[in-house]
Structure formats: C-alpha cells, structure tokens
Short mmCIF file of N, CA and C in Angstrom, two decimals:
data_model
loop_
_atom_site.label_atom_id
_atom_site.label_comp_id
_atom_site.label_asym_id
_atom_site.label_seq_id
_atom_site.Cartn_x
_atom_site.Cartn_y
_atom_site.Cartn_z
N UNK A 1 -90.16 -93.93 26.49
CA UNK A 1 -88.88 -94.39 27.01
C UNK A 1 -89.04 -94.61 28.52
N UNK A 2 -88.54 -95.58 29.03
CA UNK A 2 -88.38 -96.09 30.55
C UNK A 2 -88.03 -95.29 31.45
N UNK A 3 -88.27 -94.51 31.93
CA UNK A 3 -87.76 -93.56 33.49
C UNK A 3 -85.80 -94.14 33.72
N UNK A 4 -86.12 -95.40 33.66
CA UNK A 4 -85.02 -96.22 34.11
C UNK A 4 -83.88 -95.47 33.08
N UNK A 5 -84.03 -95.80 31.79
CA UNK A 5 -83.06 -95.46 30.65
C UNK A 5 -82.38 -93.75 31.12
N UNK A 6 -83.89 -92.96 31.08
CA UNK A 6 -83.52 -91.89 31.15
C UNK A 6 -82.82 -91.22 32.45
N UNK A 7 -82.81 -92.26 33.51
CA UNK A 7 -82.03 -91.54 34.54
C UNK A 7 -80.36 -92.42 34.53
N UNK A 8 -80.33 -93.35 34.10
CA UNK A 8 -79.07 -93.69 33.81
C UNK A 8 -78.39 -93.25 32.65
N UNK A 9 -78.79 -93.09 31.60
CA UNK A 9 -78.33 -91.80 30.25
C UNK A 9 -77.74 -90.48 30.92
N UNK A 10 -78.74 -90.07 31.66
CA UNK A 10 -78.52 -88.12 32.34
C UNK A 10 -77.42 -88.92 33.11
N UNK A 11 -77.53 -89.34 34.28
CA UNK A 11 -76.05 -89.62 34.96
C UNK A 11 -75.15 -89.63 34.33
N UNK A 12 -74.89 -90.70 33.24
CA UNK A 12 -73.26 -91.30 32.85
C UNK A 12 -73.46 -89.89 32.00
N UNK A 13 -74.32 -89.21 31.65
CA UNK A 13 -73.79 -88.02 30.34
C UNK A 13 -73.27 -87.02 31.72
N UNK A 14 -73.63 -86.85 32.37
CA UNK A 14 -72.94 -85.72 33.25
C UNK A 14 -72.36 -86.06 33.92
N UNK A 15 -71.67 -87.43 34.38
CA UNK A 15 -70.00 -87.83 35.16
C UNK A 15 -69.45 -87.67 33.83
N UNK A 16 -69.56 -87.70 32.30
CA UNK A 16 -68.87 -88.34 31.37
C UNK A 16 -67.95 -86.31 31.30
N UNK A 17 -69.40 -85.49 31.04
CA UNK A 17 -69.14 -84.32 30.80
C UNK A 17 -68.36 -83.43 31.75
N UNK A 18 -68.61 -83.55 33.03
CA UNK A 18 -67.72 -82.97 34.12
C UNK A 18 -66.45 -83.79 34.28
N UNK A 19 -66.43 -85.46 34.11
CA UNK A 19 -64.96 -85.41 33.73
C UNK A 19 -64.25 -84.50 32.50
N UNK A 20 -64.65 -84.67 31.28
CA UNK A 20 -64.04 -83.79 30.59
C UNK A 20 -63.77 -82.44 30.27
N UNK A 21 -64.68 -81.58 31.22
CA UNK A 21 -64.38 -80.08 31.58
C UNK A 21 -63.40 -79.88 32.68
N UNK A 22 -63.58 -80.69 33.76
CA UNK A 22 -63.24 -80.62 34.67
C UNK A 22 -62.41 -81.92 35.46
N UNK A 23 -61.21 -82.37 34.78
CA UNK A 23 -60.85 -84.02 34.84
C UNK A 23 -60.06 -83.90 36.48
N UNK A 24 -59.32 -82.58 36.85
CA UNK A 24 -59.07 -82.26 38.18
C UNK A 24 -60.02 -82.94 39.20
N UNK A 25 -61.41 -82.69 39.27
CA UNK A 25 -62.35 -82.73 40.27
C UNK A 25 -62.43 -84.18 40.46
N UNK A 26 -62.87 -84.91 39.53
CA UNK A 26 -62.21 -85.77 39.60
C UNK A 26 -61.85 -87.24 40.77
N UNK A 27 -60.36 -87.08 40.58
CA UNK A 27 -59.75 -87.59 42.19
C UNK A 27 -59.95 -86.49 43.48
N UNK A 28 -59.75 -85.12 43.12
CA UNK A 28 -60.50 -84.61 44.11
C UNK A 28 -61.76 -84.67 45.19
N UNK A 29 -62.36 -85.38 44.58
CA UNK A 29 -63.58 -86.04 45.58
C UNK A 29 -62.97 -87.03 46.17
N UNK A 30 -62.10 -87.38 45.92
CA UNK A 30 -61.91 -88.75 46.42
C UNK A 30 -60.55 -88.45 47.41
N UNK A 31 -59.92 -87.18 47.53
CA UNK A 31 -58.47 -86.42 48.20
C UNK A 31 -58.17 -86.83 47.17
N UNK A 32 -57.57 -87.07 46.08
CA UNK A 32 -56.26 -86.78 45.02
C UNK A 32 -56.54 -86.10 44.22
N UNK A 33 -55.73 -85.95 43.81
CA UNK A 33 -55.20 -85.14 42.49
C UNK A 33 -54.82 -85.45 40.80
N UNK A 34 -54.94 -84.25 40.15
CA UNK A 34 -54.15 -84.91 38.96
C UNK A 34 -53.60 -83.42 38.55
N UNK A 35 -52.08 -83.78 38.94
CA UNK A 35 -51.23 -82.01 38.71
C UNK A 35 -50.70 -82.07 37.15
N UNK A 36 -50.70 -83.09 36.18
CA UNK A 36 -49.99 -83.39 35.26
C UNK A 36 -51.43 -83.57 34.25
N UNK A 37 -50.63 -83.27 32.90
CA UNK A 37 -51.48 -83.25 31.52
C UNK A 37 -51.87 -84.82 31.53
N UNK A 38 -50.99 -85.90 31.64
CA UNK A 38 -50.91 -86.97 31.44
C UNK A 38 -52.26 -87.29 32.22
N UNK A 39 -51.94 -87.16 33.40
CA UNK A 39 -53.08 -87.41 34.92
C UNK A 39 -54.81 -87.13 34.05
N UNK A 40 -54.70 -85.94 33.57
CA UNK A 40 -56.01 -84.97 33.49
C UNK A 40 -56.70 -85.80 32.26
N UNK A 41 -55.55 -86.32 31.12
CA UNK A 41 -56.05 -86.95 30.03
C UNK A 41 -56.32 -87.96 30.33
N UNK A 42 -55.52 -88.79 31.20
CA UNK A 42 -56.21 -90.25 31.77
C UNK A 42 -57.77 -90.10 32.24
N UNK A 43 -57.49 -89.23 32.76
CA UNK A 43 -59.48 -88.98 33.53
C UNK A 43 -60.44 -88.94 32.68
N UNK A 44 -60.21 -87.39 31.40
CA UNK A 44 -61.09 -87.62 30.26
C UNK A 44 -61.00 -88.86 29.90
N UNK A 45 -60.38 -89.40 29.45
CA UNK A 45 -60.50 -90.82 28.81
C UNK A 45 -61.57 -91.58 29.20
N UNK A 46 -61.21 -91.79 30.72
CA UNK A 46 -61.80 -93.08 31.29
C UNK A 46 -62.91 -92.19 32.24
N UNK A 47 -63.12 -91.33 32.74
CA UNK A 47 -64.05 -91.15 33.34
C UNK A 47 -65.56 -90.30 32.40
N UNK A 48 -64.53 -89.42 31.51
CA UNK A 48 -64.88 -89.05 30.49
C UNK A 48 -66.26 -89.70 28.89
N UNK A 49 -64.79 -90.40 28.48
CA UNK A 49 -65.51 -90.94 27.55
C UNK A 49 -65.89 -92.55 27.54
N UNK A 50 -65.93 -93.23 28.77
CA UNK A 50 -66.54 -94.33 29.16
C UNK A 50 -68.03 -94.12 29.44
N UNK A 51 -68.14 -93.40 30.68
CA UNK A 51 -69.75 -92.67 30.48
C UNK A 51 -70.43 -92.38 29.55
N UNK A 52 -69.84 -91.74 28.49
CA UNK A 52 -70.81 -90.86 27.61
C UNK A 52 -70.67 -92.20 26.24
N UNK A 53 -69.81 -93.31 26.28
CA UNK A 53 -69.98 -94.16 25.27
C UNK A 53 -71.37 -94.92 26.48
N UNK A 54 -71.61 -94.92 27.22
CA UNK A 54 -72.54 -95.98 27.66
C UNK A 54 -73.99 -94.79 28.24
N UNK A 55 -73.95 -93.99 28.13
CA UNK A 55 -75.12 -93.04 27.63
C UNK A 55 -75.67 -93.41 26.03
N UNK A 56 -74.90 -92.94 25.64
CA UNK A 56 -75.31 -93.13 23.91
C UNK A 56 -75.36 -94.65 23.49
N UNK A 57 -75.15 -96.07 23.86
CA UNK A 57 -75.51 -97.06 23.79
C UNK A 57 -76.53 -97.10 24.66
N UNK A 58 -77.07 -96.31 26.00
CA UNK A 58 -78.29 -96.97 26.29
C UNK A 58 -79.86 -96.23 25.41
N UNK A 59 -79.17 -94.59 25.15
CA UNK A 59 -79.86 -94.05 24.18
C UNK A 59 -80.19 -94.78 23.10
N UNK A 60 -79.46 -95.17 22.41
CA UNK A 60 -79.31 -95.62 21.55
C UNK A 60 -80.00 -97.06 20.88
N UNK A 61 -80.24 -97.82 21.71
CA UNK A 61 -81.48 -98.98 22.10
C UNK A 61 -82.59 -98.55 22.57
N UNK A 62 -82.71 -97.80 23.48
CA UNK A 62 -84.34 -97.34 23.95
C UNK A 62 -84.66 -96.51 22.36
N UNK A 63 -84.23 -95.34 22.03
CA UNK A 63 -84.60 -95.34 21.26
C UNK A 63 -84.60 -95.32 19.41
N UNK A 64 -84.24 -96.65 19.23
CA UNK A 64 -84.62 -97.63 18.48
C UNK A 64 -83.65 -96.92 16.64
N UNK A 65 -82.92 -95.92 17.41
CA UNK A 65 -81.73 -95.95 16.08
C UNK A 65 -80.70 -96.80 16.05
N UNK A 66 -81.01 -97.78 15.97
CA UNK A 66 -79.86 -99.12 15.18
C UNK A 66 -80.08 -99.50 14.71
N UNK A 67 -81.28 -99.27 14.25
CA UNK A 67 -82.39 -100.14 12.64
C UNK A 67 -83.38 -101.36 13.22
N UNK A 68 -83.58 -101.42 14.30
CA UNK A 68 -84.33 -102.64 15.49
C UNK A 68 -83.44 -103.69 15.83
N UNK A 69 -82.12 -103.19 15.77
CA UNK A 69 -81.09 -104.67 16.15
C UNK A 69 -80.60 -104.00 17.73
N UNK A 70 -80.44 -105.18 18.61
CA UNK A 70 -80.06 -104.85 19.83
C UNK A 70 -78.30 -104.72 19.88
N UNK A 71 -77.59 -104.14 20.13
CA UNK A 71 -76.14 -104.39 20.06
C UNK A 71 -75.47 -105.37 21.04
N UNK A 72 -74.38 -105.66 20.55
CA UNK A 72 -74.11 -107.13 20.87
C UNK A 72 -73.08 -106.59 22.52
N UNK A 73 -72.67 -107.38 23.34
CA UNK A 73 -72.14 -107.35 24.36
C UNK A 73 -70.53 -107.00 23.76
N UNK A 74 -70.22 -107.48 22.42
CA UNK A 74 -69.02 -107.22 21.92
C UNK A 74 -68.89 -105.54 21.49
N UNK A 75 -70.00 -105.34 20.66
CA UNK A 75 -70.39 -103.89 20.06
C UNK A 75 -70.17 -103.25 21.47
N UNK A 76 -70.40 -103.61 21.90
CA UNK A 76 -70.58 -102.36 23.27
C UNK A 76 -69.35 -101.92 23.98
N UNK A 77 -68.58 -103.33 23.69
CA UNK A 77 -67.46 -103.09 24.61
C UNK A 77 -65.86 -102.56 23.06
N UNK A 78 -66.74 -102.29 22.41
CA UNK A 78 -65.92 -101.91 21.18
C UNK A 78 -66.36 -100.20 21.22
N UNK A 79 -67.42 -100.15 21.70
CA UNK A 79 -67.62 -98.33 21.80
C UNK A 79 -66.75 -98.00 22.92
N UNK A 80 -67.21 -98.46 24.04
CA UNK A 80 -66.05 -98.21 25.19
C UNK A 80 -64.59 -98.32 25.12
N UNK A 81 -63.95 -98.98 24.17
CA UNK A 81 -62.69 -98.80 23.90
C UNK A 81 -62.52 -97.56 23.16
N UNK A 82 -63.49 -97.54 22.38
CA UNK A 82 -63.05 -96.52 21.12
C UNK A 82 -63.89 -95.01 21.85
N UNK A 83 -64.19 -94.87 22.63
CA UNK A 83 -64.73 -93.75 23.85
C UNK A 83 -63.32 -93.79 24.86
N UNK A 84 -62.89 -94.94 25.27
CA UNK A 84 -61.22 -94.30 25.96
C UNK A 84 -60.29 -93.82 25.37
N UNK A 85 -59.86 -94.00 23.41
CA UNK A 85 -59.10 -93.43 22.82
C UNK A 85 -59.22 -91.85 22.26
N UNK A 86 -60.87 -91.90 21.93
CA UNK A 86 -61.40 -90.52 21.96
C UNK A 86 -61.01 -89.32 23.06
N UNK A 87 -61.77 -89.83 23.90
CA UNK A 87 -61.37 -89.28 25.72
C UNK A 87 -59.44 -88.94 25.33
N UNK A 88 -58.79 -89.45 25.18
CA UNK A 88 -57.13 -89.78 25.27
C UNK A 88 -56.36 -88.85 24.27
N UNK A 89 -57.32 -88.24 23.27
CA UNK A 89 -57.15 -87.80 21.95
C UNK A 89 -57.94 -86.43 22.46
N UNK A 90 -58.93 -86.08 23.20
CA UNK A 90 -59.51 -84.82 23.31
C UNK A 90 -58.32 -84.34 24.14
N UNK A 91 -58.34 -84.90 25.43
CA UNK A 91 -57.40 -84.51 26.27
C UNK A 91 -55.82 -84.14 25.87
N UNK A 92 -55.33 -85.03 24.92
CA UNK A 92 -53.86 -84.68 24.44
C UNK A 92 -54.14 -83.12 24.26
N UNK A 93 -55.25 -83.26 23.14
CA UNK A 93 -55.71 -81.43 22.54
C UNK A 93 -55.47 -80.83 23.40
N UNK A 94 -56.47 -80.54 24.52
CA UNK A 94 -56.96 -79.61 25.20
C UNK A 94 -55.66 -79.30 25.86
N UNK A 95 -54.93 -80.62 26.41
CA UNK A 95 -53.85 -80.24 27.18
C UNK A 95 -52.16 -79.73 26.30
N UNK A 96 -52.05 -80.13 24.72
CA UNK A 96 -51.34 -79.56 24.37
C UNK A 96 -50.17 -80.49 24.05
N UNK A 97 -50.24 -81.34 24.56
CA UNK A 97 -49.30 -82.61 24.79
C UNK A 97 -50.33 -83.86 24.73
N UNK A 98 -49.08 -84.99 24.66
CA UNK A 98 -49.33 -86.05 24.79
C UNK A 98 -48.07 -87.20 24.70
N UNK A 99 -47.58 -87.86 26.50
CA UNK A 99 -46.69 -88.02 26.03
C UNK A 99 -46.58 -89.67 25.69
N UNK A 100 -45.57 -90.49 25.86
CA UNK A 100 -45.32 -91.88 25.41
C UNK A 100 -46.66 -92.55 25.28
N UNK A 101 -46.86 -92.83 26.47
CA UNK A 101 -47.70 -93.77 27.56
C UNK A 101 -49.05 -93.17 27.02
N UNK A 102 -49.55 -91.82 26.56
CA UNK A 102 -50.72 -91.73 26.23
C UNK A 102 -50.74 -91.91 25.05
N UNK A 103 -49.98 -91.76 24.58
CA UNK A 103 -50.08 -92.38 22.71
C UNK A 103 -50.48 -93.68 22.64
N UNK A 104 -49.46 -94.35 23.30
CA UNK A 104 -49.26 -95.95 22.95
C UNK A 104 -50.70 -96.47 23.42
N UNK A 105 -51.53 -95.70 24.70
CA UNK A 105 -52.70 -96.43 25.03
C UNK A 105 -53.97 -95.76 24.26
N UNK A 106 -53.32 -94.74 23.62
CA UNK A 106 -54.98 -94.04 22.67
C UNK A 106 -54.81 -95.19 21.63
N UNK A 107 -53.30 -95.56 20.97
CA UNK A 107 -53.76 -96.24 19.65
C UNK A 107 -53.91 -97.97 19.81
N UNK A 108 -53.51 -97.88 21.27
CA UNK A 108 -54.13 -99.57 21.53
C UNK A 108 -55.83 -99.96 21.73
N UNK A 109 -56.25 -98.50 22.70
CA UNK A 109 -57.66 -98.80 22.63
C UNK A 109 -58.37 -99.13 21.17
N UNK A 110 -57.49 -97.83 20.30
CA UNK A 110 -58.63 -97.52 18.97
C UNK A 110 -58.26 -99.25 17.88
N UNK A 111 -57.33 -99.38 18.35
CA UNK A 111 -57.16 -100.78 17.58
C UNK A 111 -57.72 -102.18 17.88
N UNK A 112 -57.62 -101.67 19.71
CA UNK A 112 -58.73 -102.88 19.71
C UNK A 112 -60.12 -102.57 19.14
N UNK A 113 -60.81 -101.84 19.76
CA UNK A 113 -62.46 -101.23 19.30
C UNK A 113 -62.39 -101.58 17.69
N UNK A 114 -61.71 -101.34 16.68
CA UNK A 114 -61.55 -101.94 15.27
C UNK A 114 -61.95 -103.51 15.14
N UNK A 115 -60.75 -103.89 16.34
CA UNK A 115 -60.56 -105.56 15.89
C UNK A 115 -62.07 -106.36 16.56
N UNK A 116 -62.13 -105.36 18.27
CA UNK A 116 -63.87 -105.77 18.47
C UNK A 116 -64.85 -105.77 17.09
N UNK A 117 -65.12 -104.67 17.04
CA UNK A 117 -66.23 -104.48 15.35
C UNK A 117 -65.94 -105.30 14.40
N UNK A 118 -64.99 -105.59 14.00
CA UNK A 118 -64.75 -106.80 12.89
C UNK A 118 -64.60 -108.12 13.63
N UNK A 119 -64.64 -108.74 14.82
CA UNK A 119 -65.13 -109.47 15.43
C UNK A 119 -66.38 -110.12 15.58
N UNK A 120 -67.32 -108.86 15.92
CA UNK A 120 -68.77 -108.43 16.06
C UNK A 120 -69.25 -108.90 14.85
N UNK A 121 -68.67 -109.01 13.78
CA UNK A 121 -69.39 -108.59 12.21
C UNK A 121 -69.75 -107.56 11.60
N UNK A 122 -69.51 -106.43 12.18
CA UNK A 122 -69.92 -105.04 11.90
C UNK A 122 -68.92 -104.43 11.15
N UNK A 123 -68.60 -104.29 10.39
CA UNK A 123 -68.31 -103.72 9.02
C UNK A 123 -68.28 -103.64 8.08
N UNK A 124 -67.04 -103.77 6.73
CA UNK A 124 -67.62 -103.84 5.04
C UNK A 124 -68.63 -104.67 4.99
N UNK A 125 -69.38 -103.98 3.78
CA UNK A 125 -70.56 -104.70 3.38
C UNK A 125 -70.52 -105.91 2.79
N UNK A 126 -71.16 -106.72 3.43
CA UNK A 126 -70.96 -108.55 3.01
C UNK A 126 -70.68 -109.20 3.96
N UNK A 127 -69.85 -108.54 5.89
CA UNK A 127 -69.62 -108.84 6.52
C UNK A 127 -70.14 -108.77 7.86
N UNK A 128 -71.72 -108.54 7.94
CA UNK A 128 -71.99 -108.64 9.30
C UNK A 128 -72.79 -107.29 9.24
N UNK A 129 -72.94 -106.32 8.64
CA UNK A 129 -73.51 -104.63 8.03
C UNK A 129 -74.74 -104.23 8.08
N UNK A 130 -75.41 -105.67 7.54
CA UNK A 130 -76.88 -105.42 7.60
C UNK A 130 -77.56 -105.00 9.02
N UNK A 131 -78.77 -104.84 8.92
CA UNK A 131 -79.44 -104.44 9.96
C UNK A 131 -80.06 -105.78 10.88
N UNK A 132 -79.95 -106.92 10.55
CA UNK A 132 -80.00 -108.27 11.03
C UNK A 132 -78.92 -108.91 10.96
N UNK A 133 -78.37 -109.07 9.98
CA UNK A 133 -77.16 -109.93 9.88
C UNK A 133 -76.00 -110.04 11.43
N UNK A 134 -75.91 -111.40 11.75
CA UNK A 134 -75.23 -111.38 12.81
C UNK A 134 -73.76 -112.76 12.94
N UNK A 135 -72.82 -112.46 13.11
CA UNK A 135 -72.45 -113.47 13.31
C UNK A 135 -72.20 -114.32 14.76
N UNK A 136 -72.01 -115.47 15.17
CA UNK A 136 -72.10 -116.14 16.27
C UNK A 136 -69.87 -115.90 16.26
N UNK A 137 -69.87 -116.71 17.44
CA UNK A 137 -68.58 -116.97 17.48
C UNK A 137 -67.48 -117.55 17.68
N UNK A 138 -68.17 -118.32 16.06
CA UNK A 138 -67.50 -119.11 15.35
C UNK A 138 -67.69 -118.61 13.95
N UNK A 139 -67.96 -117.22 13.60
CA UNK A 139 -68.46 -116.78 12.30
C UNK A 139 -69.71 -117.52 11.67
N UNK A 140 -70.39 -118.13 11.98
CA UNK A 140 -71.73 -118.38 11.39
C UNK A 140 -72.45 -117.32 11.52
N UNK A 141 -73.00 -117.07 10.46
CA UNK A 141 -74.36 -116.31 9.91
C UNK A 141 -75.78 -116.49 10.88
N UNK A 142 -76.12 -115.50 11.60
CA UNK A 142 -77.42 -115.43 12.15
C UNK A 142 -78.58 -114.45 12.31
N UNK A 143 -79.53 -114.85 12.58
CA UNK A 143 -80.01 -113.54 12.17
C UNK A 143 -80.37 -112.75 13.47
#
C-alpha cells in the first residue's frame, strides 16, 4: 500500500474519531462552541462521519476489497451522504435527543445516498451488482 493512502486513511480516521468522542473540541479550535445536543450532533455528522466515510473508501481501493472495481465518483459521494446520516443518528443516541431539523436532515441525507446507489447502478441484482457491471449516465451497460 502507498505511504500516501496510509497517511491520508490515519488522518481522516482520527479527525472522523475525535469528532465523534469529542464533537465540543471541535469549533473549539477554531474559538466556538457547540453548548447544544443539536450543535454536538451536527459535528459528529459532518466532521465525524464524513472523514471516516472517506478513510474507508480510500482503504477500501488500495486495498482491493470491492472485487477489483474502482468506485465511481457517484458511489463515493453516496457513502458520504449516508456517513452524514449515520454521524446524525449516532449523535441523536449519544445525546438522547434529536430535534426537528436533525431528523429531517438524517432522513434526507440517507435518502439521497439510496437514490445516489441506484443512480450508480449499485443495487438489486440485474441492476448494476456485479463486480464489473457499470452503468454510464444515460443507463447504458458498461463494463
């Protein structure tokens, strides 16, 4: 594996992980704050589980568990959605709550990241599943 991979993997996994232990610290580096559940879950989300979806996609190509297919610029940005609803969904937990505004944006991310992947071609079998199978976008078949 590339030096390169592995020092950008360790980074985004440990901004991804100290946002989500620690989502306070945070804007704190920066002078702000986050005094509210809402605040703290926004951070996991996005500081959280944006990182650690783009750790595990670069893992995830270097080494070579996707069956030898490279993931698509769509796939990728379908983990990162579905890594901000995750993030949005740990944080409700941890914090106990969850109010309007974090609902409505956990189940918009996770719906887009769906509609990305079935976009992509990546789902039921017959539609894009295989380990080559690709579609362009206009739905043609490629390999």
């Amino acid at each position: 594996m590339h030096p390169g991979i592995v020092v950008g993997s360790v980074f985004y996994t440990g901004v991804g992980l100290t946002a989500l232990v620690r989502p306070a610290l945070v804007p704190s580096l920066f002078g702000g704050r986050a005094p509210t559940a809402t605040a703290r879950t926004e951070i996991r989300a996005v500081y959280g589980g944006l990182p650690l979806a783009m750790a595990g996609l670069v893992l995830s190509e270097a080494g070579g568990r996707d069956g030898g297919r490279r993931a698509s610029r769509t796939e990728a940005v379908a983990a990162l959605s579905a890594a901000m609803a995750a993030g949005r969904l740990l944080g409700s937990w941890i914090e106990g709550e969850a109010d309007g505004i974090t609902r409505l944006f956990t189940a918009l991310e996770a719906a887009t990241a769906a509609a990305l992947l079935l976009g992509a071609g990546v789902g039921p079998a017959g539609h894009g599943s295989g380990p080559d199978e690709r579609t362009d976008n206009v739905g043609r078949t490629t390999a």
